[in-house]
């Protein structure tokens, strides 16, 4: 429970309605308490941090001036939504965020009526808010609709598509552009440069509004004034992009100056048509370490708020580390390599590559579709691009993957991080479907490493393959297998027999191999490290079908259409019908929890595999655990 002595105002604010009962002079104190409470809460439990600190004043002002939840407040991405959650009835549960059965890390409709749109990926807020505005106004509902989008999220094509449409249909809605110069990393691209040049022009806004009010909308004079206004504003503001798209631009406003922010919001709230308010904020505002180290404090584990984050001693390398080192080593060996990321330099392991090979490194901002087609264009000219991307984000570029890369059989390597269950970020960030959506595409080679050494080998295999290839690997660390420095490729489509057993064959794809081996030793089963989802090792499958009575496939991917389905399809086509048990992720979206909890919940840890095999194939199991027999 909140300490009412330390937070006398915030302790009374169970809903935004209570906030609106306060006087405007109380709001700076509310903002101070909210900022201190956010620091205390995230320090004790971890979570997204810097973005929330940057929108404290904006969140207070929006809930104070708008009648939420009747008025719709749509947050983009959701990294910035913790203050919103605190003010909307979830204050005392904020320390449960990201934990099993706790608050979701992003806005979620099932969690609160104040979360008007579920989110986790970026750049959806304007489209969603536009849809709400159109539907509400067609019904005659006069509720206000507000989208809050960061300048990083505004780099995505979807945001421009929504602006383009919104300026055409001209709904009554407000887009708040939260400009802090950051996504997770620093913003890149022409959009961020343009925003840095924008200047406020209040006198021009006042002149325009008075003149327009004096003449009929749509008249020749009104149209002339609007055209003159665009040219005139160009003298004051270096870019008129938003105005050209049909949005009335106001700003920039200091997003930490509550009186100025309230004044600007009151003004645009009453204006008709599509409005865009440009608010300038500082990510990590009010907590000095987060202001100076904005990348490190984007998302944090528990920490001492007095000392700040303490750097941990290096542990065993993660799969992301393995990829980052491989990328630099392969770049040294082949000058045709180019590295591409859609705004995930740190998360995907490209920091070192960006420093050592800056002319071969491309951060395209939050533009996954562009990233893939950019790689296709490079491949057309003889380059060998590597697209480093999370599994869940590759879903946003699926059309480009098929049409621009696979149909043309272009030489593009996809390094797919965060495959399978990811954990605390929840369903929006889980990589549950990549094996299913990749293996159905012609010309693709699809690999899943079981350990760190295989990850490096498979990356080399995919890079040297003259066509599209994907290596998908999980978040975090592997079993700890030593990695050879040589850039060694594997024979494409060849699995590895890890243990010879009797009657039952366990076919593991990627990270579940270690759990499969544990169970196999207990039940004297054969274990195969399948390695390749496409192409399958069909020769080995034929041999196993002749010598085994049942198959168990295990994958950290949706069962529907996944690797196990590929095995079943092959065996059926060959007429080699055997009883099969396909283990993987269930046909549901998994909530946020630790990766270990989610693997157990899905039944693809050792306990789950053991339980499922004993239940399905009890008659085929030995009465006593059998001794280990090597594959030879």
Coordinates of C-alpha atoms in Angstrom, one line a residue:
X1 CA 0.0 0.0 0.0
X2 CA 1.1 3.6 -0.7
X3 CA 2.6 5.6 2.2
X4 CA 0.0 8.4 2.7
X5 CA 2.5 10.5 4.7
X6 CA 5.1 10.5 1.9
X7 CA 2.4 10.8 -0.8
X8 CA -0.5 12.7 0.7
X9 CA -2.1 13.7 -2.6
X10 CA -1.3 10.6 -4.6
X11 CA -2.7 8.4 -1.9
X12 CA -6.1 9.9 -2.4
X13 CA -6.2 9.5 -6.2
X14 CA -7.8 6.2 -6.8
X15 CA -9.3 7.3 -10.1
X16 CA -8.8 10.2 -12.6
X17 CA -12.1 11.6 -11.3
X18 CA -10.5 12.2 -8.0
X19 CA -7.6 14.0 -9.7
X20 CA -10.1 16.3 -11.5
X21 CA -11.5 17.4 -8.1
X22 CA -8.1 19.0 -7.2
X23 CA -7.3 22.6 -8.0
X24 CA -4.9 23.3 -10.8
X25 CA -2.4 24.7 -8.3
X26 CA -2.2 21.2 -6.8
X27 CA -1.1 19.5 -10.0
X28 CA 2.7 20.2 -9.8
X29 CA 2.7 18.5 -6.3
X30 CA 0.8 15.6 -7.8
X31 CA 3.4 15.3 -10.5
X32 CA 6.3 15.4 -8.0
X33 CA 4.7 12.6 -5.9
X34 CA 3.9 10.6 -9.0
X35 CA 7.5 10.8 -10.2
X36 CA 8.9 9.8 -6.8
X37 CA 6.4 7.0 -6.5
X38 CA 7.3 5.7 -9.9
X39 CA 11.0 5.7 -9.0
X40 CA 10.3 3.9 -5.7
X41 CA 8.0 1.3 -7.3
X42 CA 10.2 0.4 -10.3
X43 CA 13.3 0.3 -8.2
X44 CA 11.7 -2.3 -6.0
X45 CA 10.3 -4.6 -8.7
X46 CA 11.9 -3.6 -12.1
X47 CA 10.1 -2.7 -15.3
X48 CA 10.0 0.0 -18.0
X49 CA 11.3 3.2 -16.5
X50 CA 12.7 6.1 -18.4
X51 CA 9.8 6.6 -20.8
X52 CA 7.3 6.8 -17.8
X53 CA 9.4 9.4 -16.0
X54 CA 9.3 11.5 -19.2
X55 CA 5.5 11.7 -19.4
X56 CA 4.6 12.4 -15.8
X57 CA 3.3 15.9 -16.4
X58 CA 1.7 14.9 -19.7
X59 CA -0.2 12.1 -18.0
X60 CA -1.4 14.3 -15.2
X61 CA -2.6 17.0 -17.6
X62 CA -4.4 14.6 -19.9
X63 CA -6.3 12.9 -17.2
X64 CA -7.1 16.2 -15.6
X65 CA -8.5 17.9 -18.7
X66 CA -10.1 14.9 -20.4
X67 CA -13.0 13.0 -19.0
X68 CA -11.4 9.6 -19.1
X69 CA -12.4 6.8 -19.5
X70 CA -15.4 8.3 -21.5
X71 CA -12.8 10.3 -23.5
X72 CA -10.5 7.9 -25.1
X73 CA -6.8 8.0 -24.3
X74 CA -4.7 5.8 -26.6
X75 CA -1.1 5.2 -25.7
X76 CA 1.5 4.1 -28.3
X77 CA 3.8 1.1 -27.5
X78 CA 3.1 1.3 -23.8
X79 CA 6.6 1.8 -22.3
X80 CA 5.3 5.2 -21.1
X81 CA 2.1 3.9 -19.5
X82 CA 3.1 3.2 -15.9
X83 CA 2.1 6.7 -14.6
X84 CA -1.2 6.2 -16.4
X85 CA -1.7 2.8 -14.7
X86 CA -0.9 4.4 -11.3
X87 CA -3.5 7.2 -11.8
X88 CA -6.2 4.8 -13.0
X89 CA -6.8 2.5 -10.1
X90 CA -3.8 0.3 -10.2
X91 CA -1.5 2.3 -8.0
X92 CA -1.1 -0.3 -5.3
X93 CA -0.4 -3.1 -7.8
X94 CA 2.2 -1.3 -9.9
X95 CA 5.0 -3.4 -8.3
X96 CA 3.4 -6.6 -9.8
X97 CA 4.0 -5.4 -13.3
X98 CA 5.5 -8.0 -15.6
X99 CA 5.1 -10.7 -12.9
X100 CA 2.9 -13.8 -13.2
X101 CA -0.7 -12.8 -12.4
X102 CA 0.4 -9.2 -12.0
X103 CA -0.2 -6.1 -14.1
X104 CA 0.6 -6.2 -17.8
X105 CA 3.6 -4.1 -18.8
X106 CA 1.6 -2.5 -21.6
X107 CA -2.0 -1.2 -21.9
X108 CA -4.4 -4.1 -21.9
X109 CA -8.2 -3.8 -22.5
X110 CA -9.0 -6.7 -20.2
X111 CA -7.1 -5.0 -17.3
X112 CA -8.8 -1.7 -17.2
X113 CA -11.5 0.4 -18.9
X114 CA -8.9 3.2 -19.0
X115 CA -6.8 1.0 -21.3
X116 CA -8.7 1.8 -24.5
X117 CA -6.5 -0.2 -26.8
X118 CA -4.1 -3.1 -26.2
X119 CA -0.6 -2.4 -27.4
X120 CA 2.9 -3.7 -27.3
X121 CA 4.2 -2.9 -30.8
X122 CA 4.7 0.7 -31.8
X123 CA 3.0 3.1 -34.1
X124 CA -0.6 1.8 -33.8
X125 CA -2.1 4.7 -31.7
X126 CA -3.0 7.1 -34.5
X127 CA -4.8 4.4 -36.5
X128 CA -6.6 3.1 -33.5
X129 CA -7.6 6.6 -32.3
X130 CA -8.7 7.5 -35.8
X131 CA -10.9 4.4 -35.9
X132 CA -12.4 5.3 -32.6
X133 CA -13.0 8.9 -33.7
X134 CA -14.8 7.9 -36.9
X135 CA -17.0 5.3 -35.2
X136 CA -17.9 7.7 -32.3
X137 CA -18.7 10.6 -34.6
X138 CA -20.8 8.5 -36.9
X139 CA -22.9 7.6 -33.8
X140 CA -23.2 11.2 -32.8
X141 CA -21.0 10.6 -29.8
X142 CA -19.0 13.7 -28.9
X143 CA -16.4 12.1 -26.7
X144 CA -12.8 13.3 -27.2
X145 CA -10.2 11.0 -28.7
X146 CA -6.5 11.4 -27.9
X147 CA -3.5 9.4 -29.3
X148 CA -0.1 9.8 -27.6
X149 CA 2.7 8.7 -29.8
X150 CA 6.5 9.1 -29.3
X151 CA 8.7 10.6 -32.0
X152 CA 10.4 7.2 -32.3
X153 CA 7.1 5.4 -33.0
X154 CA 6.3 8.2 -35.5
X155 CA 9.1 7.0 -37.8
X156 CA 7.0 3.9 -38.7
X157 CA 5.1 3.7 -42.0
X158 CA 1.9 2.9 -40.1
X159 CA 1.9 6.2 -38.4
X160 CA 2.2 8.1 -41.7
X161 CA -0.6 6.0 -43.2
X162 CA -2.9 7.0 -40.3
X163 CA -1.9 10.7 -40.6
X164 CA -2.5 10.6 -44.3
X165 CA -6.0 9.1 -43.8
X166 CA -6.9 11.3 -40.8
X167 CA -6.1 14.4 -42.8
X168 CA -8.4 13.3 -45.5
X169 CA -11.5 12.3 -43.4
X170 CA -10.8 15.2 -40.9
X171 CA -12.2 13.7 -37.7
X172 CA -12.2 15.6 -34.4
X173 CA -9.2 14.0 -32.7
X174 CA -5.9 15.0 -31.1
X175 CA -2.5 13.4 -31.7
X176 CA 0.0 14.3 -29.0
X177 CA 3.5 13.9 -30.4
X178 CA 5.8 13.1 -27.4
X179 CA 9.2 14.2 -28.7
X180 CA 12.1 13.1 -26.5
X181 CA 14.6 12.1 -29.2
X182 CA 14.6 8.5 -28.0
X183 CA 13.1 5.2 -28.8
X184 CA 15.0 2.5 -26.8
X185 CA 18.1 3.9 -28.5
X186 CA 18.6 7.4 -30.0
X187 CA 16.2 8.2 -32.7
X188 CA 17.5 8.1 -36.2
X189 CA 16.3 9.4 -39.6
X190 CA 14.9 12.5 -41.3
X191 CA 11.9 12.7 -39.0
X192 CA 13.9 13.2 -35.9
X193 CA 16.0 15.9 -37.7
X194 CA 12.8 17.7 -38.8
X195 CA 11.4 17.7 -35.3
X196 CA 14.6 19.2 -33.9
X197 CA 14.1 22.1 -36.3
X198 CA 10.5 22.9 -35.5
X199 CA 9.7 26.1 -33.7
X200 CA 6.7 27.5 -32.0
X201 CA 4.7 30.2 -33.9
X202 CA 1.8 31.2 -31.6
X203 CA 1.3 34.6 -33.3
X204 CA 0.8 32.8 -36.6
X205 CA -1.6 30.4 -35.1
X206 CA -3.7 33.2 -33.6
X207 CA -3.7 35.1 -36.9
X208 CA -4.8 32.1 -38.8
X209 CA -7.6 31.1 -36.4
X210 CA -9.1 34.6 -36.3
X211 CA -9.1 34.9 -40.1
X212 CA -10.6 31.5 -40.7
X213 CA -13.4 32.2 -38.2
X214 CA -14.4 35.3 -40.1
X215 CA -15.2 33.5 -43.4
X216 CA -17.3 30.5 -44.4
X217 CA -15.5 27.1 -44.3
X218 CA -14.8 25.9 -47.9
X219 CA -15.3 29.3 -49.5
X220 CA -12.8 30.6 -52.0
X221 CA -11.4 33.0 -49.4
X222 CA -11.1 30.2 -46.8
X223 CA -9.3 28.0 -49.3
X224 CA -7.0 30.8 -50.3
X225 CA -6.2 31.6 -46.7
X226 CA -5.4 28.0 -46.0
X227 CA -3.0 27.9 -48.9
X228 CA -1.4 31.2 -47.9
X229 CA -1.1 29.9 -44.3
X230 CA 0.9 26.9 -45.4
X231 CA 3.4 29.0 -47.3
X232 CA 3.6 31.6 -44.6
X233 CA 4.1 29.0 -41.9
X234 CA 7.0 27.7 -43.9
X235 CA 8.8 31.0 -43.2
X236 CA 8.5 30.3 -39.5
X237 CA 8.7 26.6 -39.3
X238 CA 11.3 24.6 -41.4
X239 CA 8.8 21.9 -42.2
X240 CA 5.1 21.8 -42.7
X241 CA 4.7 18.1 -43.0
X242 CA 1.9 17.7 -40.5
X243 CA 0.0 20.7 -41.9
X244 CA 0.3 19.3 -45.4
X245 CA -1.2 16.0 -44.2
X246 CA -4.2 17.9 -42.9
X247 CA -3.4 18.2 -39.1
X248 CA -3.4 21.5 -37.4
X249 CA 0.0 21.7 -35.8
X250 CA 0.6 23.4 -32.4
X251 CA 3.9 23.5 -30.7
X252 CA 6.5 22.7 -29.6
X253 CA 5.4 22.9 -26.0
X254 CA 7.6 22.1 -23.0
X255 CA 6.1 18.8 -21.8
X256 CA 7.4 19.4 -18.2
X257 CA 5.9 22.9 -17.8
X258 CA 2.4 22.0 -16.4
X259 CA 0.8 25.4 -16.8
X260 CA 2.0 25.7 -20.4
X261 CA 0.9 22.2 -21.1
X262 CA -2.5 22.7 -19.6
X263 CA -3.0 25.9 -21.6
X264 CA -2.0 24.2 -24.9
X265 CA -4.2 21.2 -24.2
X266 CA -7.2 23.4 -23.3
X267 CA -6.8 25.2 -26.6
X268 CA -6.5 22.2 -28.9
X269 CA -9.2 20.3 -27.0
X270 CA -11.8 22.7 -28.3
X271 CA -10.6 22.9 -31.9
X272 CA -12.4 21.0 -34.6
X273 CA -10.8 18.6 -37.0
X274 CA -7.5 16.7 -36.7
X275 CA -5.1 18.3 -34.3
X276 CA -1.4 17.6 -33.6
X277 CA 0.2 18.9 -30.4
X278 CA 4.0 18.7 -30.4
X279 CA 5.3 18.2 -26.8
X280 CA 9.0 18.1 -26.0
X281 CA 10.0 15.9 -23.0
X282 CA 13.1 14.3 -21.5
X283 CA 13.2 10.6 -21.2
X284 CA 14.1 9.8 -17.5
X285 CA 13.1 13.3 -16.4
X286 CA 13.6 13.9 -12.7
X287 CA 15.9 11.0 -11.9
X288 CA 19.4 12.1 -12.8
X289 CA 20.9 8.6 -13.6
X290 CA 18.0 7.9 -16.0
X291 CA 18.4 11.3 -17.7
X292 CA 22.1 10.8 -18.3
X293 CA 21.9 7.1 -19.2
X294 CA 18.7 6.9 -21.1
X295 CA 19.4 3.6 -22.9
X296 CA 20.4 1.8 -19.8
X297 CA 17.4 3.0 -17.9
X298 CA 14.8 2.2 -20.6
X299 CA 13.9 -1.0 -18.8
X300 CA 15.5 -2.1 -15.5
X301 CA 15.5 -4.8 -12.9
X302 CA 15.2 -3.9 -9.2
X303 CA 17.8 -1.4 -8.1
X304 CA 18.7 0.9 -5.3
X305 CA 17.2 4.4 -6.1
X306 CA 20.0 6.1 -4.3
X307 CA 22.9 4.3 -6.0
X308 CA 21.2 3.6 -9.3
X309 CA 21.9 0.6 -11.4
X310 CA 24.9 -1.5 -10.5
X311 CA 26.7 -3.1 -13.4
X312 CA 26.7 -6.9 -13.1
X313 CA 29.8 -9.0 -13.5
X314 CA 29.8 -10.6 -16.9
X315 CA 28.1 -14.0 -16.9
X316 CA 28.0 -16.6 -19.7
X317 CA 27.1 -15.1 -23.0
X318 CA 23.5 -14.9 -24.2
X319 CA 22.4 -15.9 -27.7
X320 CA 22.3 -12.2 -28.5
X321 CA 25.9 -11.9 -27.5
X322 CA 26.8 -14.9 -29.7
X323 CA 25.1 -13.2 -32.7
X324 CA 26.8 -9.9 -32.1
X325 CA 30.3 -11.5 -31.9
X326 CA 29.5 -13.6 -35.0
X327 CA 28.4 -10.6 -37.0
X328 CA 31.6 -8.7 -36.4
X329 CA 33.7 -11.8 -37.1
X330 CA 31.9 -12.5 -40.4
X331 CA 32.0 -8.8 -41.4
X332 CA 35.8 -9.1 -41.0
X333 CA 35.8 -12.1 -43.2
X334 CA 33.4 -10.9 -45.9
X335 CA 33.2 -7.2 -46.9
X336 CA 29.8 -7.9 -48.6
X337 CA 28.1 -8.2 -45.2
X338 CA 25.7 -5.4 -44.1
X339 CA 23.9 -5.3 -40.8
X340 CA 20.3 -4.0 -40.6
X341 CA 18.1 -3.4 -37.6
X342 CA 14.7 -1.8 -37.1
X343 CA 15.6 0.4 -34.0
X344 CA 16.9 -2.5 -31.9
X345 CA 20.6 -2.0 -31.8
X346 CA 21.0 -2.9 -28.2
X347 CA 18.3 -5.6 -28.0
X348 CA 19.6 -7.4 -31.1
X349 CA 23.3 -7.2 -30.2
X350 CA 24.6 -4.7 -32.9
X351 CA 26.3 -2.2 -30.6
X352 CA 29.8 -3.5 -31.3
X353 CA 29.1 -3.9 -35.0
X354 CA 27.8 -0.3 -35.2
X355 CA 31.0 0.9 -33.7
X356 CA 33.4 -1.2 -35.7
X357 CA 31.6 -1.1 -39.1
X358 CA 29.6 2.2 -39.1
X359 CA 29.4 2.3 -42.9
X360 CA 28.0 -1.2 -43.0
X361 CA 25.5 -0.7 -40.2
X362 CA 21.9 0.5 -40.9
X363 CA 19.4 1.4 -38.2
X364 CA 16.2 2.1 -40.2
X365 CA 14.1 3.2 -37.2
X366 CA 10.9 1.5 -36.4
X367 CA 10.3 0.3 -39.9
X368 CA 10.4 -3.5 -40.1
X369 CA 8.9 -3.6 -43.6
X370 CA 11.4 -1.2 -45.0
X371 CA 14.2 -3.1 -43.2
X372 CA 13.4 -6.3 -45.1
X373 CA 12.9 -4.7 -48.5
X374 CA 16.1 -2.7 -48.0
X375 CA 17.9 -5.9 -47.5
X376 CA 16.3 -7.3 -50.7
X377 CA 17.5 -4.3 -52.6
X378 CA 21.1 -4.7 -51.3
X379 CA 21.0 -8.4 -52.2
X380 CA 20.1 -7.5 -55.8
X381 CA 23.4 -5.7 -56.1
X382 CA 25.5 -8.5 -54.7
X383 CA 25.6 -7.5 -51.0
X384 CA 24.9 -10.1 -48.3
X385 CA 22.7 -8.3 -45.8
X386 CA 21.9 -9.7 -42.3
X387 CA 18.6 -8.5 -40.8
X388 CA 18.7 -8.7 -37.0
X389 CA 15.1 -8.7 -35.8
X390 CA 12.9 -10.0 -33.0
X391 CA 10.6 -12.8 -33.9
X392 CA 7.5 -10.8 -33.0
X393 CA 8.7 -7.8 -35.0
X394 CA 9.4 -9.9 -38.1
X395 CA 5.6 -10.6 -38.2
X396 CA 5.2 -7.0 -39.2
X397 CA 7.3 -7.5 -42.3
X398 CA 5.8 -10.8 -43.4
X399 CA 4.6 -9.6 -46.8
X400 CA 8.0 -8.2 -47.6
X401 CA 9.6 -11.5 -46.5
X402 CA 7.5 -13.4 -49.0
X403 CA 7.2 -11.0 -51.9
X404 CA 10.5 -9.1 -51.8
X405 CA 12.9 -11.8 -50.6
X406 CA 11.6 -15.3 -51.0
X407 CA 9.8 -15.1 -54.3
X408 CA 13.0 -13.6 -55.8
X409 CA 15.2 -16.1 -53.9
X410 CA 17.5 -13.3 -52.7
X411 CA 20.5 -13.8 -50.5
X412 CA 19.2 -12.4 -47.2
X413 CA 20.0 -13.8 -43.7
X414 CA 17.5 -13.3 -40.9
X415 CA 18.9 -13.5 -37.3
X416 CA 15.7 -13.9 -35.3
X417 CA 16.1 -13.1 -31.7
X418 CA 13.5 -13.6 -28.9
X419 CA 12.1 -16.7 -30.5
X420 CA 9.6 -18.8 -28.5
X421 CA 8.4 -17.8 -25.1
X422 CA 10.0 -14.5 -24.1
X423 CA 8.6 -14.0 -20.6
X424 CA 7.7 -10.8 -18.7
X425 CA 6.8 -8.6 -21.7
X426 CA 3.8 -10.9 -22.5
X427 CA 2.0 -12.0 -25.6
X428 CA 2.8 -9.0 -27.7
X429 CA 6.5 -9.8 -27.5
X430 CA 6.5 -13.6 -27.6
X431 CA 8.1 -15.3 -30.6
X432 CA 5.5 -18.0 -30.7
X433 CA 4.8 -18.3 -34.4
X434 CA 8.0 -18.0 -36.5
X435 CA 8.5 -21.7 -37.3
X436 CA 4.9 -21.9 -38.5
X437 CA 5.0 -18.8 -40.6
X438 CA 8.5 -19.4 -42.0
X439 CA 8.4 -23.0 -43.0
X440 CA 5.5 -22.6 -45.3
X441 CA 7.5 -20.2 -47.5
X442 CA 9.3 -21.7 -50.6
X443 CA 13.0 -21.1 -50.9
X444 CA 13.5 -20.6 -47.1
X445 CA 16.0 -22.4 -45.0
X446 CA 14.9 -22.4 -41.4
X447 CA 17.2 -23.4 -38.5
X448 CA 16.8 -23.6 -34.7
X449 CA 20.0 -24.0 -32.6
X450 CA 20.1 -26.1 -29.5
X451 CA 23.0 -24.3 -27.9
X452 CA 25.5 -21.4 -28.3
X453 CA 27.9 -23.3 -30.6
X454 CA 25.2 -24.3 -32.9
X455 CA 23.9 -20.8 -33.1
X456 CA 27.2 -19.5 -34.4
X457 CA 27.4 -22.4 -36.9
X458 CA 23.9 -21.9 -38.1
X459 CA 24.5 -18.2 -38.6
X460 CA 27.5 -19.1 -40.8
X461 CA 25.4 -21.7 -42.6
X462 CA 22.6 -19.2 -43.4
X463 CA 25.0 -16.5 -44.5
X464 CA 26.9 -18.8 -46.9
X465 CA 23.7 -20.2 -48.3
X466 CA 22.9 -18.4 -51.6
X467 CA 19.3 -17.6 -50.7
X468 CA 17.0 -16.6 -47.9
X469 CA 17.8 -18.3 -44.6
X470 CA 16.6 -17.8 -41.0
X471 CA 18.2 -18.7 -37.7
X472 CA 15.8 -18.4 -34.7
X473 CA 17.1 -18.4 -31.2
X474 CA 15.6 -17.7 -27.7
X475 CA 16.1 -14.9 -25.3
X476 CA 18.8 -15.3 -22.7
X477 CA 21.5 -17.9 -22.2
X478 CA 21.8 -21.4 -23.5
X479 CA 23.2 -24.6 -21.8
X480 CA 26.7 -23.1 -21.8
X481 CA 28.4 -25.0 -24.6
X482 CA 31.8 -23.6 -25.6
X483 CA 31.8 -21.7 -28.9
X484 CA 34.5 -22.3 -31.5
X485 CA 35.9 -19.2 -33.2
X486 CA 36.0 -20.7 -36.6
X487 CA 33.3 -19.8 -39.0
X488 CA 32.1 -23.3 -39.6
X489 CA 28.9 -24.2 -41.6
X490 CA 26.7 -27.2 -41.1
X491 CA 25.4 -29.4 -43.9
X492 CA 22.0 -28.1 -44.7
X493 CA 19.1 -30.4 -43.8
X494 CA 21.1 -32.8 -41.6
X495 CA 20.0 -33.6 -38.1
X496 CA 22.2 -34.9 -35.3
X497 CA 21.5 -38.2 -33.5
X498 CA 22.3 -37.4 -29.9
X499 CA 21.2 -40.6 -28.2
X500 CA 20.1 -44.1 -29.4
X501 CA 17.3 -45.6 -27.4
X502 CA 14.3 -47.9 -27.9
X503 CA 10.8 -47.7 -29.2
X504 CA 10.3 -43.9 -28.8
X505 CA 12.1 -41.1 -30.7
X506 CA 12.2 -37.6 -29.2
X507 CA 12.7 -35.1 -32.0
X508 CA 13.8 -31.7 -30.5
X509 CA 13.9 -28.5 -32.4
X510 CA 16.2 -25.9 -30.8
X511 CA 16.3 -25.0 -27.2
X512 CA 14.1 -27.9 -25.8
X513 CA 16.9 -30.4 -26.6
X514 CA 18.4 -30.3 -23.1
X515 CA 15.0 -31.1 -21.5
X516 CA 14.4 -33.9 -24.1
X517 CA 17.8 -35.5 -23.2
X518 CA 17.0 -35.5 -19.5
X519 CA 13.8 -37.3 -20.1
X520 CA 15.3 -39.7 -22.7
X521 CA 17.8 -41.0 -20.2
X522 CA 15.0 -41.9 -17.9
X523 CA 12.9 -43.8 -20.4
X524 CA 15.6 -45.1 -22.7
X525 CA 14.4 -43.1 -25.7
X526 CA 16.2 -41.9 -28.8
X527 CA 17.0 -38.2 -29.0
X528 CA 17.5 -36.3 -32.2
X529 CA 18.7 -32.7 -32.4
X530 CA 16.7 -31.8 -35.5
X531 CA 18.5 -28.5 -36.2
X532 CA 16.6 -27.8 -39.4
X533 CA 12.9 -27.2 -39.6
X534 CA 13.2 -26.7 -43.4
X535 CA 14.5 -28.7 -45.0
X536 CA 13.9 -31.7 -42.7
X537 CA 16.4 -34.6 -42.5
X538 CA 14.0 -36.9 -44.3
X539 CA 16.6 -39.7 -44.6
X540 CA 16.9 -39.9 -40.9
X541 CA 13.2 -39.7 -40.3
X542 CA 12.7 -42.7 -42.7
X543 CA 15.3 -44.7 -40.7
X544 CA 13.7 -43.8 -37.4
X545 CA 10.2 -44.7 -38.6
X546 CA 11.5 -48.2 -39.4
X547 CA 13.1 -48.7 -36.0
X548 CA 10.7 -46.9 -33.6
X549 CA 7.1 -47.3 -32.6
X550 CA 6.3 -43.6 -31.7
X551 CA 7.5 -40.1 -32.3
X552 CA 7.5 -37.1 -29.9
X553 CA 8.3 -33.7 -31.4
X554 CA 9.2 -30.9 -29.1
X555 CA 9.5 -27.2 -30.1
X556 CA 9.3 -23.7 -28.5
X557 CA 6.7 -22.6 -31.0
X558 CA 3.0 -22.9 -31.6
X559 CA 2.0 -26.6 -32.3
X560 CA -0.3 -25.5 -35.1
X561 CA 1.7 -25.5 -38.3
X562 CA 5.0 -25.8 -36.5
X563 CA 8.0 -28.1 -36.7
X564 CA 6.1 -31.1 -35.4
X565 CA 3.5 -30.6 -38.1
X566 CA 6.3 -30.7 -40.7
X567 CA 7.3 -34.1 -39.4
X568 CA 3.8 -35.4 -39.4
X569 CA 3.2 -34.1 -42.9
X570 CA 6.3 -35.9 -44.2
X571 CA 5.5 -39.2 -42.5
X572 CA 2.0 -39.1 -43.8
X573 CA 3.1 -38.4 -47.3
X574 CA 5.5 -41.3 -47.1
X575 CA 2.9 -43.6 -45.7
X576 CA 5.1 -44.1 -42.6
X577 CA 2.3 -43.7 -40.1
X578 CA 3.4 -43.8 -36.5
X579 CA 1.7 -42.6 -33.3
X580 CA 2.8 -39.0 -32.7
X581 CA 2.8 -36.6 -29.8
X582 CA 3.4 -33.0 -30.8
X583 CA 4.6 -30.8 -27.9
X584 CA 4.9 -27.1 -28.1
X585 CA 3.1 -23.9 -27.3
X586 CA -0.7 -24.1 -26.8
X587 CA -3.3 -22.5 -29.0
X588 CA -3.6 -19.4 -26.8
X589 CA -1.8 -16.2 -26.1
X590 CA 0.4 -16.7 -23.0
X591 CA 0.4 -14.0 -20.3
X592 CA 3.5 -12.4 -18.9
X593 CA 5.6 -14.5 -16.6
X594 CA 9.2 -15.7 -16.4
X595 CA 10.4 -17.8 -19.3
X596 CA 10.8 -20.8 -17.0
X597 CA 7.2 -20.4 -15.8
X598 CA 5.9 -20.2 -19.4
X599 CA 7.9 -23.3 -20.5
X600 CA 6.5 -25.2 -17.6
X601 CA 3.0 -24.0 -18.3
X602 CA 3.3 -25.1 -21.9
X603 CA 4.6 -28.5 -20.9
X604 CA 7.9 -28.3 -22.8
X605 CA 10.2 -28.3 -19.8
X606 CA 11.6 -31.7 -18.6
X607 CA 8.7 -32.3 -16.2
X608 CA 6.1 -31.5 -18.8
X609 CA 7.7 -33.7 -21.5
X610 CA 8.1 -36.6 -19.0
X611 CA 4.4 -36.3 -17.9
X612 CA 3.1 -36.1 -21.5
X613 CA 5.1 -39.0 -22.7
X614 CA 4.2 -41.2 -19.8
X615 CA 0.5 -40.4 -20.2
X616 CA 0.5 -41.0 -24.0
X617 CA 2.9 -43.9 -24.4
X618 CA 2.9 -45.7 -21.0
X619 CA 2.8 -49.1 -22.7
X620 CA 6.1 -48.4 -24.6
X621 CA 8.1 -47.3 -21.5
X622 CA 10.5 -49.5 -19.5
X623 CA 9.6 -50.3 -15.9
X624 CA 13.0 -49.0 -14.7
X625 CA 15.1 -46.1 -15.9
X626 CA 17.6 -47.4 -18.5
X627 CA 21.3 -46.7 -18.5
X628 CA 22.6 -44.1 -20.9
X629 CA 23.7 -45.4 -24.3
X630 CA 25.8 -43.1 -26.5
X631 CA 24.9 -42.5 -30.1
X632 CA 28.4 -43.7 -30.9

